[in-house]
Coordinates of C-alpha atoms in Angstrom, one line a residue:
M328 CA -67.7 9.6 22.1
N329 CA -68.6 10.3 25.8
F330 CA -70.6 13.3 24.7
L331 CA -72.4 11.3 22.0
A332 CA -73.1 8.4 24.4
K333 CA -74.4 10.8 27.0
L334 CA -76.6 12.5 24.4
C335 CA -78.0 9.2 23.2
G336 CA -78.7 8.2 26.7
I337 CA -80.6 11.4 27.4
A338 CA -82.6 10.9 24.2
A339 CA -83.4 7.3 25.1
M340 CA -84.6 8.4 28.6
A341 CA -86.8 11.1 27.0
L342 CA -88.2 8.5 24.5
A343 CA -88.9 6.1 27.4
A344 CA -90.6 8.8 29.4
G345 CA -92.7 9.8 26.4
T346 CA -93.7 6.2 25.7
A347 CA -94.7 5.7 29.4
A348 CA -96.8 8.8 29.3
A349 CA -98.5 7.7 26.0
S350 CA -99.2 4.3 27.5
A351 CA -100.8 5.7 30.6
G352 CA -104.5 4.7 30.2
T353 CA -107.9 5.9 31.3
I354 CA -107.7 4.0 34.6
D355 CA -104.3 5.6 35.4
D356 CA -105.8 9.1 34.5
I357 CA -108.8 8.5 36.8
R358 CA -106.6 7.3 39.7
A359 CA -104.2 10.3 39.2
R360 CA -107.2 12.6 39.3
G361 CA -108.6 10.8 42.4
V362 CA -112.2 11.0 41.3
L363 CA -114.6 9.1 39.0
R364 CA -117.0 11.6 37.3
I365 CA -120.6 10.8 36.3
P366 CA -123.5 13.0 35.3
A367 CA -126.7 13.0 37.5
I368 CA -130.1 14.4 37.0
L369 CA -132.2 16.2 39.6
N370 CA -135.5 14.5 40.8
E371 CA -135.0 11.4 38.5
V372 CA -135.9 8.7 41.0
P373 CA -135.1 5.9 41.3
Y374 CA -132.0 6.7 39.2
F375 CA -131.0 9.9 41.0
N376 CA -132.2 12.1 43.9
K377 CA -130.4 14.9 45.6
D378 CA -131.2 15.7 49.2
P379 CA -131.8 19.5 49.2
R380 CA -130.8 19.7 52.9
T381 CA -127.5 17.8 52.7
G382 CA -126.7 18.0 49.0
E383 CA -126.1 14.2 49.1
W384 CA -127.0 12.3 45.9
Q385 CA -128.9 9.0 46.2
G386 CA -130.4 6.4 43.8
F387 CA -129.3 3.1 42.3
V388 CA -127.0 4.8 39.7
I389 CA -125.1 6.5 42.6
D390 CA -124.8 3.1 44.3
M391 CA -123.5 1.5 41.0
A392 CA -121.0 4.3 40.3
S393 CA -119.8 4.3 43.9
D394 CA -119.0 0.6 43.6
I395 CA -116.9 1.3 40.5
A396 CA -115.2 4.2 42.2
K397 CA -114.4 2.0 45.2
T398 CA -113.0 -0.7 42.9
L399 CA -110.7 1.9 41.3
D400 CA -109.9 3.3 44.8
V401 CA -111.1 6.8 44.0
K402 CA -113.9 9.0 45.1
L403 CA -117.1 9.6 43.2
E404 CA -117.8 13.1 41.8
V405 CA -121.3 13.9 40.6
V406 CA -121.8 16.5 37.9
E407 CA -125.3 17.9 37.7
S408 CA -126.7 17.4 34.2
S409 CA -129.8 16.3 32.2
W410 CA -130.8 13.3 30.1
S411 CA -130.2 15.3 26.9
N412 CA -126.8 16.5 28.0
A413 CA -125.4 13.4 29.6
I414 CA -124.2 12.0 26.3
L415 CA -122.6 15.3 25.4
D416 CA -120.9 15.3 28.8
V417 CA -119.3 12.0 27.9
Q418 CA -118.3 13.1 24.4
S419 CA -116.7 16.3 25.7
G420 CA -114.8 14.5 28.5
K421 CA -116.6 16.4 31.2
V422 CA -117.5 13.0 32.8
D423 CA -115.9 9.6 32.6
M424 CA -119.1 7.7 32.0
A425 CA -122.9 8.0 32.0
F426 CA -125.3 5.4 33.5
A427 CA -128.9 4.4 32.7
V428 CA -128.4 4.9 28.9
T429 CA -130.6 3.0 26.5
A430 CA -128.5 1.6 23.8
T431 CA -129.8 2.8 20.5
P432 CA -128.1 2.8 17.1
V433 CA -128.2 6.6 16.9
R434 CA -126.4 7.0 20.3
A435 CA -123.9 4.3 19.2
M436 CA -122.6 6.8 16.7
S437 CA -121.7 9.2 19.5
V438 CA -120.4 7.0 22.4
S439 CA -119.3 3.5 23.2
F440 CA -121.5 1.2 25.2
S441 CA -120.7 -1.2 28.0
D442 CA -122.3 -4.6 28.4
P443 CA -125.8 -4.2 30.0
T444 CA -126.0 -3.2 33.6
Y445 CA -129.7 -4.3 33.7
Y446 CA -132.7 -4.7 31.4
N447 CA -135.7 -2.5 31.3
S448 CA -139.0 -2.9 29.5
F449 CA -141.3 -0.5 27.7
I450 CA -144.8 -0.2 29.2
I451 CA -147.9 1.9 29.3
V452 CA -149.2 3.6 32.4
S453 CA -153.0 4.0 32.2
A454 CA -156.1 4.0 34.3
K455 CA -158.1 2.4 31.5
D456 CA -158.8 -1.3 32.1
E457 CA -159.4 -1.9 28.4
L458 CA -155.7 -1.5 27.8
T459 CA -154.9 -4.4 30.0
G460 CA -153.7 -7.5 28.2
K461 CA -153.4 -5.7 24.8
T462 CA -150.6 -6.4 22.4
W463 CA -148.5 -3.6 20.8
Q464 CA -150.4 -4.5 17.6
D465 CA -153.7 -4.0 19.3
L466 CA -152.7 -0.6 20.5
N467 CA -151.4 0.5 17.1
D468 CA -154.8 2.0 16.3
P469 CA -156.0 5.5 15.6
Q470 CA -158.7 5.1 18.4
Y471 CA -155.9 5.3 21.0
T472 CA -153.9 8.4 22.0
F473 CA -150.7 8.1 23.9
A474 CA -148.4 10.6 25.5
V475 CA -144.6 10.4 25.5
D476 CA -141.6 12.6 26.2
M477 CA -140.1 13.8 23.0
G478 CA -136.7 12.3 21.8
S479 CA -136.6 9.6 24.5
A480 CA -136.1 5.9 23.9
Q481 CA -139.8 5.4 24.5
D482 CA -140.5 8.0 21.8
L483 CA -138.6 5.7 19.4
I484 CA -140.7 2.8 20.5
T485 CA -143.9 4.7 19.6
Q486 CA -142.5 5.4 16.2
Q487 CA -141.7 1.8 15.6
Y488 CA -144.7 0.0 17.2
L489 CA -147.4 2.6 17.4
P490 CA -147.2 4.5 14.0
N491 CA -151.0 4.4 13.5
A492 CA -151.9 5.5 17.0
N493 CA -152.2 9.2 17.9
I494 CA -149.0 10.2 19.7
L495 CA -148.8 13.4 21.8
R496 CA -145.1 14.4 22.2
F497 CA -144.1 16.7 25.0
K498 CA -140.8 18.3 26.0
T499 CA -140.9 16.8 29.5
R500 CA -142.2 13.7 31.1
D501 CA -144.3 15.8 33.6
E502 CA -146.2 17.4 30.7
A503 CA -146.9 13.9 29.2
I504 CA -148.2 12.7 32.6
I505 CA -150.5 15.7 32.9
A506 CA -151.9 14.9 29.4
V507 CA -152.9 11.4 30.8
T508 CA -154.3 12.6 34.1
T509 CA -156.4 15.3 32.3
G510 CA -157.8 12.8 29.8
K511 CA -156.1 14.1 26.7
A512 CA -154.3 10.8 26.3
D513 CA -155.3 7.2 27.1
G514 CA -151.9 6.3 28.5
L515 CA -148.3 7.2 29.0
V516 CA -145.6 5.3 27.1
N517 CA -142.5 4.9 29.3
T518 CA -140.1 2.3 30.8
M519 CA -140.9 -0.1 33.6
L520 CA -138.8 1.6 36.3
N521 CA -140.2 5.0 35.6
G522 CA -143.7 3.6 35.2
L523 CA -143.7 1.9 38.6
V524 CA -142.6 5.1 40.3
I525 CA -145.0 7.3 38.4
S526 CA -148.0 5.1 39.3
K527 CA -147.1 5.3 42.9
K528 CA -146.4 9.1 43.0
A529 CA -149.4 10.0 40.8
P530 CA -152.1 7.3 41.2
A531 CA -154.4 9.2 38.9
V532 CA -152.3 8.4 36.0
G533 CA -153.1 4.7 36.4
T534 CA -151.2 1.4 36.7
V535 CA -148.5 -0.2 34.7
K536 CA -149.6 -2.4 31.8
V537 CA -147.2 -4.5 29.8
P538 CA -148.2 -4.9 26.1
L539 CA -147.1 -8.1 24.4
P540 CA -144.6 -9.0 23.3
V541 CA -142.5 -7.7 26.2
L542 CA -140.0 -5.2 24.7
S543 CA -136.9 -5.5 26.8
T544 CA -134.0 -3.1 26.3
P545 CA -130.5 -3.1 27.7
S546 CA -129.5 -0.2 30.0
V547 CA -125.8 0.4 29.5
I548 CA -122.9 2.7 30.5
A549 CA -121.9 5.3 27.9
L550 CA -118.1 5.8 27.5
N551 CA -116.1 8.2 25.4
Y552 CA -114.9 6.8 22.1
G553 CA -111.4 7.9 23.0
T554 CA -111.4 5.7 26.1
D555 CA -108.8 2.9 25.9
E556 CA -109.8 -0.7 25.5
T557 CA -108.6 -1.7 29.0
F558 CA -111.1 0.7 30.6
K559 CA -113.9 -0.4 28.3
S560 CA -113.2 -4.0 29.1
F561 CA -113.1 -3.2 32.8
V562 CA -116.5 -1.4 32.8
S563 CA -118.1 -4.1 30.7
A564 CA -116.8 -6.8 33.1
W565 CA -118.1 -4.8 36.0
A566 CA -121.5 -4.5 34.4
E567 CA -121.7 -8.2 33.4
Y568 CA -120.5 -9.5 36.8
N569 CA -122.8 -7.4 38.9
R570 CA -125.8 -8.0 36.7
R571 CA -125.4 -11.8 36.7
I572 CA -124.8 -12.2 40.5
G573 CA -127.7 -9.9 41.3
N574 CA -126.0 -6.8 42.8
N575 CA -127.5 -4.4 40.2
Q576 CA -131.0 -5.7 40.9
T577 CA -130.4 -5.3 44.6
W578 CA -129.4 -1.7 44.2
I579 CA -132.4 -1.0 42.0
V580 CA -134.9 -2.7 44.3
K581 CA -133.4 -0.7 47.3
S582 CA -134.0 2.5 45.4
L583 CA -137.6 1.6 44.9
E584 CA -138.3 0.8 48.6
P585 CA -139.2 4.4 49.6
F586 CA -142.1 4.2 47.2
G587 CA -143.4 0.9 48.6
I588 CA -142.3 -1.0 45.5
T589 CA -140.9 -4.5 45.8
L590 CA -140.0 -7.3 43.4
T591 CA -143.6 -8.6 43.8
D592 CA -144.8 -5.5 42.1
M593 CA -142.9 -6.4 38.9
P594 CA -145.3 -7.7 36.2
E595 CA -144.9 -11.2 34.9
G596 CA -142.3 -11.5 32.2
F597 CA -140.1 -8.7 33.5
G598 CA -136.6 -9.3 34.8
F599 CA -133.7 -7.0 35.4
G600 CA -131.2 -9.6 34.4
G601 CA -132.6 -10.0 30.9

């Protein structure tokens, strides 16, 4: 009996240990690892920017991720990636989350989304005054030619709102910008944040114009589908809290300051809080 009792006790302890290991969630895994991992893209200001001298990453995404890491009491680890690979990095478990993701139905089949961290808007950057004050319907005309980076969220917008306009699709944003500056396209379709920086860095491309109605889209954090609900709830709560009290806007505006961009440069009708 003593042997059986001892055997049962060992089995119970093993079962309890197994149950505890199974119940260990994503937050426990991150804390045990000691780092929160995110993908970052080179030269994608104001989102990311890596100092070539120090190797230090900057940008509002880094500030946001650093705050989450601080809340979890871990360090931030930045994994160099690209916009096209960031979702794959989340799917494969290479990173814990990816920021600045536009929530689209197609992407929702690959990763989970948090609540919005901020809202962005789709705009057109152009030097042509005739495009000022136009509606998306006005611009949906074969007389206009627009450039866009292929496969992006703004590319989806051109397919939905500008099916009758001439659309030049390029592999990179820089190629699309060159098409505008060389006169091959009337304007660049992009997002508000990118548009403001582009117009400052390359004045020849023109200024930001906001067609009506304002098309506002949530920027979210992408998470692996296998992530437990506790972690998903935590990330969404972080996003909602910091968006509503204005922290996310503060981080974004700070990242725009080196380009001389302030809140007063934001067109009427645009707001980071949605």
